[in-house]
mmCIF file of C-alpha atoms and ligand atoms in Angstrom:
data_model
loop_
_atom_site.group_PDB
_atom_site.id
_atom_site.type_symbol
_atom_site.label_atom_id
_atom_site.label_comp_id
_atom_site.label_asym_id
_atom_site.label_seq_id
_atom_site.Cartn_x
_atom_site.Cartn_y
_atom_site.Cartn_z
ATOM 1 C CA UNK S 1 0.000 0.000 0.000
ATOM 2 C CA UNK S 2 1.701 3.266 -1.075
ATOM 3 C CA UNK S 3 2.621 5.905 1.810
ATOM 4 C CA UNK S 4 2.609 8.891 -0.532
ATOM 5 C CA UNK S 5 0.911 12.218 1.754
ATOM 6 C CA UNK S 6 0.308 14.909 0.181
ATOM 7 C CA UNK S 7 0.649 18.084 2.584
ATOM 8 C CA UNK S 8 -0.761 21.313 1.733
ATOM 9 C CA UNK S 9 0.031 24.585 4.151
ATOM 10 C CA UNK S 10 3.428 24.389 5.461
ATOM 11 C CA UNK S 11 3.617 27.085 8.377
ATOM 12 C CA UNK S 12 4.269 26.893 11.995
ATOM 13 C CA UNK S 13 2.631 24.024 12.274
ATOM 14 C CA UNK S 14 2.187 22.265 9.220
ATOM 15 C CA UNK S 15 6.369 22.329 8.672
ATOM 16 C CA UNK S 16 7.233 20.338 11.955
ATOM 17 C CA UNK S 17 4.231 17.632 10.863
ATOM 18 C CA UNK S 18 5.162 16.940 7.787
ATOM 19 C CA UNK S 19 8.816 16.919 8.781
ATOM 20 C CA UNK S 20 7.819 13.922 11.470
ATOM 21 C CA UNK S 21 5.542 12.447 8.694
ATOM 22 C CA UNK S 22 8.871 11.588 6.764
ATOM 23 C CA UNK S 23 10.698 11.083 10.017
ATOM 24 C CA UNK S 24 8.194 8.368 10.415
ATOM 25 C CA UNK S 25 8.792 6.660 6.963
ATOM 26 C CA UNK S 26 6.504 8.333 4.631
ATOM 27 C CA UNK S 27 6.715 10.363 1.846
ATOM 28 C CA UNK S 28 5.821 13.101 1.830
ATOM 29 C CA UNK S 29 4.663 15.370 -1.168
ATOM 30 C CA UNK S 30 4.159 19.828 0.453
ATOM 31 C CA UNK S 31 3.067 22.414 -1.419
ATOM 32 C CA UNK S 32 2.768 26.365 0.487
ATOM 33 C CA UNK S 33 2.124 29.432 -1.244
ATOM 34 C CA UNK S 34 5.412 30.268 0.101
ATOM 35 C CA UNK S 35 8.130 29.513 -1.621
ATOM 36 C CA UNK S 36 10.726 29.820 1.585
ATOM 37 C CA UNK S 37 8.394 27.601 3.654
ATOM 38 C CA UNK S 38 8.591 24.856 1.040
ATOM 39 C CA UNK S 39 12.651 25.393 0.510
ATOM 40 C CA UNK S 40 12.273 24.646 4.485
ATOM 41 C CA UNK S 41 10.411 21.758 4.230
ATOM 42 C CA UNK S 42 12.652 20.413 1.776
ATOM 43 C CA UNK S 43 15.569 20.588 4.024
ATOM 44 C CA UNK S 44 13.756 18.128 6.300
ATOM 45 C CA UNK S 45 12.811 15.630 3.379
ATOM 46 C CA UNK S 46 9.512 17.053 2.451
ATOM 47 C CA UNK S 47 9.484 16.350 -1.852
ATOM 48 C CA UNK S 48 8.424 20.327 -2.534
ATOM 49 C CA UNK S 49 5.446 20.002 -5.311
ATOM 50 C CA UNK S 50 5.171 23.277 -7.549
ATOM 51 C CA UNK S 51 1.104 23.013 -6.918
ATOM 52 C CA UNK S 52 -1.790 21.496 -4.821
ATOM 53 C CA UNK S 53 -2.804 19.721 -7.690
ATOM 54 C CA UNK S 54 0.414 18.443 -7.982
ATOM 55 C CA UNK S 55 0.837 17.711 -4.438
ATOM 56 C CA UNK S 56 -1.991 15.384 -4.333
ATOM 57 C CA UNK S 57 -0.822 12.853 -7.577
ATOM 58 C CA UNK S 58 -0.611 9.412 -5.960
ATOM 59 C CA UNK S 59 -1.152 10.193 -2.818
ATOM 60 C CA UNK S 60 -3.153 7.952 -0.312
ATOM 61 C CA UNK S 61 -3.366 10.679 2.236
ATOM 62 C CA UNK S 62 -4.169 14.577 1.682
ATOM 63 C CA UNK S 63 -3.502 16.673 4.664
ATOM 64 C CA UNK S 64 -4.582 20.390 4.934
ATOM 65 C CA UNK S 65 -3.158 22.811 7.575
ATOM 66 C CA UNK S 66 -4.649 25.812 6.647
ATOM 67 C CA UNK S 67 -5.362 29.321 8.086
ATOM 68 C CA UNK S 68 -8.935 29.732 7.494
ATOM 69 C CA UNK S 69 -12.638 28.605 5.983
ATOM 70 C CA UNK S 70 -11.637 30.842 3.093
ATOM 71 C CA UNK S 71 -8.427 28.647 2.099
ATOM 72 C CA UNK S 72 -9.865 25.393 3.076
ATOM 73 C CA UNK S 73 -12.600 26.359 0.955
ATOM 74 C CA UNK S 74 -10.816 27.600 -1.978
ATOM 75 C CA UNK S 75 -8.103 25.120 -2.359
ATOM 76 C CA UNK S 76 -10.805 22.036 -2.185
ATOM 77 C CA UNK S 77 -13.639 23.026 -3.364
ATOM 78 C CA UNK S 78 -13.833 26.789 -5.103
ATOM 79 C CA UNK S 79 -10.931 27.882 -6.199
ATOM 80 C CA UNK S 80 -8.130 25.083 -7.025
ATOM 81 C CA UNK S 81 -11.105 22.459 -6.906
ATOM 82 C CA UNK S 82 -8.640 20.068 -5.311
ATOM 83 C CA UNK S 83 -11.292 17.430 -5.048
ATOM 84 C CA UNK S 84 -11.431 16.805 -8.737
ATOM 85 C CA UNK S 85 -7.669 15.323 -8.710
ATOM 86 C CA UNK S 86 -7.278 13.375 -5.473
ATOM 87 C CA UNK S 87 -6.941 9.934 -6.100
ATOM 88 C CA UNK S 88 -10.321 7.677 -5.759
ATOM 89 C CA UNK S 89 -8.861 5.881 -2.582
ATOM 90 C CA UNK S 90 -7.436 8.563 -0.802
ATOM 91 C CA UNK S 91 -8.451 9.460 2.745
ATOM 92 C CA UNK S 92 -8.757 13.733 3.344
ATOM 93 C CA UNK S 93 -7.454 14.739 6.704
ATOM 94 C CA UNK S 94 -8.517 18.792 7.504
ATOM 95 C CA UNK S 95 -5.744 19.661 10.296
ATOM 96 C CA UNK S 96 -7.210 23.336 9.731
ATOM 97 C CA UNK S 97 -9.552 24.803 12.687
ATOM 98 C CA UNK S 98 -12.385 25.809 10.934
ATOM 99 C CA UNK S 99 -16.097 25.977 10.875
ATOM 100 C CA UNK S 100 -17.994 23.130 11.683
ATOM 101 C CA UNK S 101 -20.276 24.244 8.703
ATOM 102 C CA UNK S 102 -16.816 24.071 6.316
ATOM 103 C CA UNK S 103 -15.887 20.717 7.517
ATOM 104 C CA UNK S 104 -19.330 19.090 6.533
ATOM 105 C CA UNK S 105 -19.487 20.997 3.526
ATOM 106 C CA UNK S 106 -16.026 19.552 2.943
ATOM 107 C CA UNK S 107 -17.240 15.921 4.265
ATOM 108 C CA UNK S 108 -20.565 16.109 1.776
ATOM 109 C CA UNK S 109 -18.856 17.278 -1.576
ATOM 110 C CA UNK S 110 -15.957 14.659 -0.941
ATOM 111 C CA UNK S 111 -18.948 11.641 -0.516
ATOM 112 C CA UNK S 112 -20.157 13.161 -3.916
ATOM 113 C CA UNK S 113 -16.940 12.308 -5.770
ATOM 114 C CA UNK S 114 -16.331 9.102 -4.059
ATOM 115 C CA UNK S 115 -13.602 10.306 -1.770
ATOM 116 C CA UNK S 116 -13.510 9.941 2.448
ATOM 117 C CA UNK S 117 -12.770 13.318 4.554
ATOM 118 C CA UNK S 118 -12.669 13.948 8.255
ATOM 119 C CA UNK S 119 -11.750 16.693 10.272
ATOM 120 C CA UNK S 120 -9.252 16.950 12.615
ATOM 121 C CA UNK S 121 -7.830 19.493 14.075
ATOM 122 C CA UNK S 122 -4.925 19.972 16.485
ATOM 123 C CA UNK S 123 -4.340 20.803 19.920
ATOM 124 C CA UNK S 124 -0.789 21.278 21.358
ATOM 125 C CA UNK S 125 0.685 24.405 19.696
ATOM 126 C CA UNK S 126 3.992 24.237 18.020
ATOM 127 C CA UNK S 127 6.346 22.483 20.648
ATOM 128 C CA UNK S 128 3.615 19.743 20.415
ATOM 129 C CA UNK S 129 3.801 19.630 16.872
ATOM 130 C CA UNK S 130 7.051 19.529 17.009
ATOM 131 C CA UNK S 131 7.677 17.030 19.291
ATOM 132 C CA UNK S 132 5.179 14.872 17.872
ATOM 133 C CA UNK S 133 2.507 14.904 20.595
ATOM 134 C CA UNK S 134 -0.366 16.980 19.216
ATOM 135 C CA UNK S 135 -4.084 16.261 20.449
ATOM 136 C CA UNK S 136 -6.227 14.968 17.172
ATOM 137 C CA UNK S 137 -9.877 16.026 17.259
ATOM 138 C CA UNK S 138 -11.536 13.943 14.984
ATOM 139 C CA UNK S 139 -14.955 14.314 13.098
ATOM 140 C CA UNK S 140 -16.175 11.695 10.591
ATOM 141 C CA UNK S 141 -17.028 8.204 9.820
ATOM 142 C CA UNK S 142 -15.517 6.019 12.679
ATOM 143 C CA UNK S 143 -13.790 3.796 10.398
ATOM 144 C CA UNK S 144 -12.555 6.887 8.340
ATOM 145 C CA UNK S 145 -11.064 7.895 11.400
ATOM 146 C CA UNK S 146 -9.591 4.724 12.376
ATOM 147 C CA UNK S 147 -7.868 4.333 8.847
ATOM 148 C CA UNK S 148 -6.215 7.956 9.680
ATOM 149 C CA UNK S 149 -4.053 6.250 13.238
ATOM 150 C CA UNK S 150 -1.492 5.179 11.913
ATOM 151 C CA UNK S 151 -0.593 8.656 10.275
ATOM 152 C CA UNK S 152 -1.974 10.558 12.875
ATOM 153 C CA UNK S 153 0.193 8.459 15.633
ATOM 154 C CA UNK S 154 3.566 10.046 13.687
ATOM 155 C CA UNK S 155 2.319 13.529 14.739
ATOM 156 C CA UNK S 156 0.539 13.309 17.710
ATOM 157 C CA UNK S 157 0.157 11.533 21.237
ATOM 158 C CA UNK S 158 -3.909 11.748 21.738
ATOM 159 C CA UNK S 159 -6.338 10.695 19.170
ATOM 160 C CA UNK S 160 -9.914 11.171 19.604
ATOM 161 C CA UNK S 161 -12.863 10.525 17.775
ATOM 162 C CA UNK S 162 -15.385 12.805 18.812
ATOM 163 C CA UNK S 163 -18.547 12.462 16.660
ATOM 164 C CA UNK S 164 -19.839 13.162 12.989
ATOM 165 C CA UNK S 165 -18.369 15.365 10.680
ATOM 166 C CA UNK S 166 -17.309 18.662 11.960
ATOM 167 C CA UNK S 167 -17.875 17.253 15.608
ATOM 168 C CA UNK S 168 -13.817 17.511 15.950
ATOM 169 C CA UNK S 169 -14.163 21.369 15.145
ATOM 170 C CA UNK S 170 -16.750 21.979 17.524
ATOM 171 C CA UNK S 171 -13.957 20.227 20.113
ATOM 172 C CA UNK S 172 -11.589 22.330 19.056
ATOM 173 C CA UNK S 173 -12.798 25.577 19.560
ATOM 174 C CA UNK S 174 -14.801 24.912 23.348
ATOM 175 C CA UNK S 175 -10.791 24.099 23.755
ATOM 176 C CA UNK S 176 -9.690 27.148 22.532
ATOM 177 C CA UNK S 177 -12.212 29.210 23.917
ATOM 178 C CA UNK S 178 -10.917 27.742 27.317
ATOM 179 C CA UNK S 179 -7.152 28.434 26.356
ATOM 180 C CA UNK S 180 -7.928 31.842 25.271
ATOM 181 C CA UNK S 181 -9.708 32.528 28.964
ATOM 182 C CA UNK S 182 -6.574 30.871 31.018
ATOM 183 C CA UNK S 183 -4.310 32.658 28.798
ATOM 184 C CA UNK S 184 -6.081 35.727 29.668
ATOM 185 C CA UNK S 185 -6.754 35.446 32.826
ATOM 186 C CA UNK S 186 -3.129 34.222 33.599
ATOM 187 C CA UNK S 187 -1.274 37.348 32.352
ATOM 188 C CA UNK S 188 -3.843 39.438 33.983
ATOM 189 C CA UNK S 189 -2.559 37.733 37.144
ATOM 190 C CA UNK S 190 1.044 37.820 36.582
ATOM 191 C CA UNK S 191 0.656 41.608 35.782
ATOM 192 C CA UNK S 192 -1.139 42.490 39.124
ATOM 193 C CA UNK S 193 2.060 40.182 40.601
ATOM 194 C CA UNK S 194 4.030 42.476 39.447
ATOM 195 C CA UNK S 195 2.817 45.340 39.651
ATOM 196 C CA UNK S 196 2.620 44.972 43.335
ATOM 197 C CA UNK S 197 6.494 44.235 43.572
ATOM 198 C CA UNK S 198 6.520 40.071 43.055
ATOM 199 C CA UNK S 199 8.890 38.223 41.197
ATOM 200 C CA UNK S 200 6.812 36.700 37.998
ATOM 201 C CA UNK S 201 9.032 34.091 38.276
ATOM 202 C CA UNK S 202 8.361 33.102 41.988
ATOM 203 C CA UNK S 203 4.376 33.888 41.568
ATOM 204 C CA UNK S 204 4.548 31.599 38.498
ATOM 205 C CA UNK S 205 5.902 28.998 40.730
ATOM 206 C CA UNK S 206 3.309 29.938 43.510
ATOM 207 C CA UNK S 207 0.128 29.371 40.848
ATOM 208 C CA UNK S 208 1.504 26.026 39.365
ATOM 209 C CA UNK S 209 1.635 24.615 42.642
ATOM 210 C CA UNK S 210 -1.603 26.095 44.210
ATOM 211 C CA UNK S 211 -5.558 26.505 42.834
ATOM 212 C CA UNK S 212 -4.404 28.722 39.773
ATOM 213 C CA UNK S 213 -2.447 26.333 38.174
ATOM 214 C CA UNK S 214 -3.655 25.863 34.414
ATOM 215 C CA UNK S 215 -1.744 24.508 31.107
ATOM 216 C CA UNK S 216 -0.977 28.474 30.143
ATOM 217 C CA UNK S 217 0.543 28.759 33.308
ATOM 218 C CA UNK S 218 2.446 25.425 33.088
ATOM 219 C CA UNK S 219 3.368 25.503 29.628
ATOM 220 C CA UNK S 220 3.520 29.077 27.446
ATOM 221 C CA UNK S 221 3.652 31.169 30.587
ATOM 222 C CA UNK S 222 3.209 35.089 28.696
ATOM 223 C CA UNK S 223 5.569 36.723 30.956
ATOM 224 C CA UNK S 224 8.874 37.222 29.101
ATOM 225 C CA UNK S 225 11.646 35.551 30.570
ATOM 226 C CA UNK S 226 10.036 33.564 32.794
ATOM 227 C CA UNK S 227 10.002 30.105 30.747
ATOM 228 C CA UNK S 228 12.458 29.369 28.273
ATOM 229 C CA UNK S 229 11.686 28.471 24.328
ATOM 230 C CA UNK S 230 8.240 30.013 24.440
ATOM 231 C CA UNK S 231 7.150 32.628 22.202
ATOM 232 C CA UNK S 232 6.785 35.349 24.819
ATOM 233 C CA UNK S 233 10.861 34.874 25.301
ATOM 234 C CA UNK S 234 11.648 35.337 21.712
ATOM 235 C CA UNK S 235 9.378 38.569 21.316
ATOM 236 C CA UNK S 236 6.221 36.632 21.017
ATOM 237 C CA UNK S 237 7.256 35.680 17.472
ATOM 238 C CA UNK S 238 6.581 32.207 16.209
ATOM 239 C CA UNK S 239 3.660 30.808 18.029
ATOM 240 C CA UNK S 240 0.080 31.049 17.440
ATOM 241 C CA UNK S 241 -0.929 33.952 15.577
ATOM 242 C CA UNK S 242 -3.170 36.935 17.723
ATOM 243 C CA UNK S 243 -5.141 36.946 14.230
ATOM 244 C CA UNK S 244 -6.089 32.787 14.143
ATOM 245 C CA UNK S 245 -7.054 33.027 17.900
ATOM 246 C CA UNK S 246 -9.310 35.573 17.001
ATOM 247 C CA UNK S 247 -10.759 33.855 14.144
ATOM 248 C CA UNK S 248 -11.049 30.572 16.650
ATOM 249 C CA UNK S 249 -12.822 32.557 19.091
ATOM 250 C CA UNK S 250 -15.555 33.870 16.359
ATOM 251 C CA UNK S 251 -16.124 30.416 15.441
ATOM 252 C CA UNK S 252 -16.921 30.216 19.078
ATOM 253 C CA UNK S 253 -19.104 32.887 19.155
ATOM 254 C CA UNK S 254 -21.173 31.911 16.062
ATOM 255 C CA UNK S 255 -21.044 28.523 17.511
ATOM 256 C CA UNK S 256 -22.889 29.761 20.534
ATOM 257 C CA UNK S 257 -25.459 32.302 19.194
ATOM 258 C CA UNK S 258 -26.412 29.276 17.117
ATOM 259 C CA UNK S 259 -27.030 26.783 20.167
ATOM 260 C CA UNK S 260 -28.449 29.966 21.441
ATOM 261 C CA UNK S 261 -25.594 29.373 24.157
ATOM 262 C CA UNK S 262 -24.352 31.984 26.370
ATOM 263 C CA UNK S 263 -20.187 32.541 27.001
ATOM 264 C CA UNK S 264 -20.126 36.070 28.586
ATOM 265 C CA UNK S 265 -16.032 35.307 28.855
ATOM 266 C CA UNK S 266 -15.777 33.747 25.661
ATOM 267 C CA UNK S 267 -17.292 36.902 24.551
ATOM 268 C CA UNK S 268 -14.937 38.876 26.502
ATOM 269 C CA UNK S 269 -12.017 37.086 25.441
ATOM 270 C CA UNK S 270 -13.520 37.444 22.004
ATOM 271 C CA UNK S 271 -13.219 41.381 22.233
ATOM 272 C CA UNK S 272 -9.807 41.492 23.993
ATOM 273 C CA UNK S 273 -8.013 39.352 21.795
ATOM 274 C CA UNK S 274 -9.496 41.400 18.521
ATOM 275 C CA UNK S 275 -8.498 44.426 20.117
ATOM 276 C CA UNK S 276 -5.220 43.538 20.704
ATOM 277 C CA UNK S 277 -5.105 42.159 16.833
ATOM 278 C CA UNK S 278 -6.225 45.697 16.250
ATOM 279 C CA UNK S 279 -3.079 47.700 17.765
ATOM 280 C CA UNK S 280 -1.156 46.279 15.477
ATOM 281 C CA UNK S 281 -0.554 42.857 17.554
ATOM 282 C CA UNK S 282 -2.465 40.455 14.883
ATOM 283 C CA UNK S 283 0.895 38.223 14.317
ATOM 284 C CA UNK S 284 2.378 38.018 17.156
ATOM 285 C CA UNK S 285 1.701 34.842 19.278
ATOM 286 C CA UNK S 286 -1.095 35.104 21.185
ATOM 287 C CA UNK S 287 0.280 35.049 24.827
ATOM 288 C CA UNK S 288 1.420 38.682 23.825
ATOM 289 C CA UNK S 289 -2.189 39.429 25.491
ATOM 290 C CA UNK S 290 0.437 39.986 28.599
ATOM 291 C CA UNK S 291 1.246 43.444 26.876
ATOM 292 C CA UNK S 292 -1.936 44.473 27.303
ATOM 293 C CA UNK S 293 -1.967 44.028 30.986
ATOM 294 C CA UNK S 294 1.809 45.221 31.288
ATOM 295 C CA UNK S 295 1.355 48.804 29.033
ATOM 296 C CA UNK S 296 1.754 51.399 31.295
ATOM 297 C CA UNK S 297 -1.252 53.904 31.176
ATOM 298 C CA UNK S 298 -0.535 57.811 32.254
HETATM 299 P P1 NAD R 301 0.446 29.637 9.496
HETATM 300 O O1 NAD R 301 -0.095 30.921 9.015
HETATM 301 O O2 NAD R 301 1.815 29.593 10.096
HETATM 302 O O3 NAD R 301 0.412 28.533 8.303
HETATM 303 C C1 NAD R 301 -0.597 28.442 7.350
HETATM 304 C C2 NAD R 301 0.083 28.188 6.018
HETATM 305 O O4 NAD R 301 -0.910 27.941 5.000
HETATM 306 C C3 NAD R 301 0.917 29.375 5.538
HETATM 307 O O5 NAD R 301 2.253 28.959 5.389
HETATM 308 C C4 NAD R 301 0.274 29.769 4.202
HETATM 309 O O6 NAD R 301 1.218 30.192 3.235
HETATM 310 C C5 NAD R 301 -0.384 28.473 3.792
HETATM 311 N N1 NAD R 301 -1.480 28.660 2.840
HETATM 312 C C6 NAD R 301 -2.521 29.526 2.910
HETATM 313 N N2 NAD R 301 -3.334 29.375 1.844
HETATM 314 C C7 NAD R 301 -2.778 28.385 1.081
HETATM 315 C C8 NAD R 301 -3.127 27.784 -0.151
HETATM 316 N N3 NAD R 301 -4.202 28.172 -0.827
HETATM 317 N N4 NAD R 301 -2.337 26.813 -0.650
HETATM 318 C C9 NAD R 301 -1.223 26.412 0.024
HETATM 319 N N5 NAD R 301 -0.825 26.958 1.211
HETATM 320 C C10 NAD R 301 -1.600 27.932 1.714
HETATM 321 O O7 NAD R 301 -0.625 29.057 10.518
HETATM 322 P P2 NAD R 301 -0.437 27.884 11.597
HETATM 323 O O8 NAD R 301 -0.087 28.493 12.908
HETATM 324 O O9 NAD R 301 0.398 26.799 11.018
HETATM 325 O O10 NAD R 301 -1.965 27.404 11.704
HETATM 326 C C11 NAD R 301 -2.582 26.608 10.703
HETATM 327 C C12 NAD R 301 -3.928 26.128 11.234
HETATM 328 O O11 NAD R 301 -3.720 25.396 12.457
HETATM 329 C C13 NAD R 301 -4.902 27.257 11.586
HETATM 330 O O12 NAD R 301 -6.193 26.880 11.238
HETATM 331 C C14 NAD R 301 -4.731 27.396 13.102
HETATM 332 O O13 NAD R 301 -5.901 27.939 13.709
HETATM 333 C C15 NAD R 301 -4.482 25.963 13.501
HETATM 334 N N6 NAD R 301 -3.711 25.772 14.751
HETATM 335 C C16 NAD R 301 -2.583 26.491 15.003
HETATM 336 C C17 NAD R 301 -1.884 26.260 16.185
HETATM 337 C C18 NAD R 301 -0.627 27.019 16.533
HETATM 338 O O14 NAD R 301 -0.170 26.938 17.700
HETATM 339 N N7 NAD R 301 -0.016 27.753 15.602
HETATM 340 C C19 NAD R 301 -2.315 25.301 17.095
HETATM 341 C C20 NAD R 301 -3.463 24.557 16.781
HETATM 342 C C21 NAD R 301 -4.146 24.800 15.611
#
C-alpha cells in the first residue's frame, strides 16, 4: 500500500508535521504558497510540489493545515477544486480549525466524488507539533477515522474521535475558547504580581503549585523571561498567531449564538483578543495578550 501524503500549508505548524511524517517513513509530497516555507520543508525531506494539484498525484493521504474557511474552501472546493484530482482511494485529513459548517461541507462534496474526509484538528501548539505529541480532534465516519491512526500516531500523542463530521471542530474551539480565557486570565494575574512588587518568576511557581495552576501557566507562561523556548521569550514571534485566535474565538461565538448558548467570557475574550489584533498585535503569538496588561497607562 503506497505511503505517498500529500501536505498542503506548510507554516508553523504544518512544517514540523510533515517533517515527522517523513521522520516516520513516509513520503511526503508539500506544497505552500510560500516559496521559503517549502525550501524549508525540503531541508527536512519534504518532496516540494510546484502546486496542490500536484501535491496530491498518488497520494493515499491529503492533509490540509490551513489558516482559514476561506483557504480550506478555496483550495478544495472553489478555487483550485482540489477534489477533482485526489486519487479515488485517498483518505482527506482537515488539520485546519475551521467551521464546523466548512468541515461538513467539505465531508458532503468529498462523498459526492467518491472520496472519504474527516476533520481533525490539532491541539498542542507548536512544541507539540514539534515534538510529535499533538491532540487529534476527529470528526467523521468512525472507520474513516480509524484508517487515519497510523498517520496521525507520527504527529501526535492523543487521538480522539469525537462524533460526525465537523464534531472535531466543535472540540476544538470549546478548547480554545478555554485556552484563550486561562491565557487571559493568567497574564492578567502575573501583571497584578508584578505590579505589586513580586517576582513573575516566583508567583509563576506559587500558581503552578496552588488553585491557579492551568496549562498556560504550566506551559507558554506570557511573561517574558520567565520560561524558556516560548514565544513570549523570543518577542512573542513564532507561536500562534493573535489573528487565528481571534478567528477561533468567532467560530466560538457563532457557535454559541447558534445553540443559542451563552459565554459572557468567551465573549470577553472574544473582544480582547481582537483588540489587541487591532493595535497592530495580529501576528504576534497570542500570549502577547500579557502586553496588554503590562502597558503602562498615564
Ligand atoms: P500559518 O499561518 O503559520 O500557516 C498556514 C500556512 O498555510 C501558511 O504557510 C500559508 O502560506 C499556507 N497557505 C494559505 N493558503 C494556502 C493555499 N491556498 N495553498 C497552500 N498553502 C496555503 O498558521 P499555523 O499556525 O500553522 O496554523 C494553521 C492552522 O492550524 C490554523 O487553522 C490554526 O488555527 C491551527 N492551529 C494552530 C496552532 C498554533 O499553535 N499555531 C495550534 C493549533 C491549531
Amino acid at each position: 500500500m503506497s505511503k505517498t501524503v500529500a501536505f498542503i500549508g506548510l507554516g508553523n505548524m504544518g512544517g514540523p508535521m510533515a517533517a515527522n511524517l517523513v521522520e516516520a517513513g513516509f513520503r511526503v509530497q508539500g506544497y505552500d504558497l510560500s516559496e521559503d516555507l517549502l525550501n524549508a520543508a525540503a531541508e527536512r525531506g519534504v518532496e516540494k510540489a510546484s502546486s496542490a494539484t500536484n501535491a496530491v498525484a498518488g497520494a493515499r493521504y491529503v492533509i490540509t493545515m490551513l489558516p482559514s474557511d476561506a483557504a480550506v474552501e478555496s483550495v478544495y472546493i472553489d478555487g483550485t477544486r482540489l477534489l477533482a484530482h485526489i486519487p479515488e482511494d485517498a483518505l482527506i485529513i482537515d488539520c485546519s480549525t475551521v467551521s464546523s459548517a466548512t468541515s461538513k461541507r467539505l465531508a458532503t462534496q468529498a462523498k459526492q466524488r467518491g472520496l472519504r474526509a474527516i476533520d481533525a484538528p490539532v491541539s498542542g501548539g507548536v512544541a507539540g507539533a514539534a515534538a510529535g505529541t499533538l491532540s487529534f480532534m476527529c470528526g467523521g465516519d468512525a472507520e474513516d477515522v480509524d484508517s487515519a491512526r497510523e498517520l496521525l500516531s507520527a504527529m501526535g500523542a492523543n487521538i480522539f474521535h469525537a462524533g460526525a463530521a465537523g464534531a472535531g471542530q466543535t472540540a476544538k474551539i470549546c478548547n480554545n475558547m478555554l485556552l484563550a480565557i486561562h491565557m487571559a486570565g493568567t497574564a492578567e494575574a502575573l501583571q497584578l504580581g508584578v505590579d505589586n512588587g513580586l517576582d513573575p518568576k516566583v508567583l509563576s511557581e506559587i500558581m503552578l503549585k496552588s488553585s491557579g495552576a492551568n496549562w498556560s501557566l504550566e506551559k507558554y507562561n506570557p511573561m517574558p523571561g520567565v520560561m524558556e523556548n516560548v514565544p513570549a521569550s523570543r518577542d512573542y514571534s513564532g507561536g500562534f498567531q493573535v489573528q487565528l485566535m481571534s478567528k477561533d474565538l468567532r467560530l466560538a461565538q457563532d457557535t454559541a449564538n447558534a445553540s443559542n448558548s451563552h459565554t459572557p467570557l468567551g465573549s470577553l475574550v472574544h473582544n480582547l483578543f481582537g483588540l489587541h489584533g487591532k493595535m497592530g498585535n495580529a501576528g504576534l503569538d497570542f500570549s502577547s495578550i500579557q502586553q496588554l496588561f503590562s502597558r503602562k497607562i498615564g
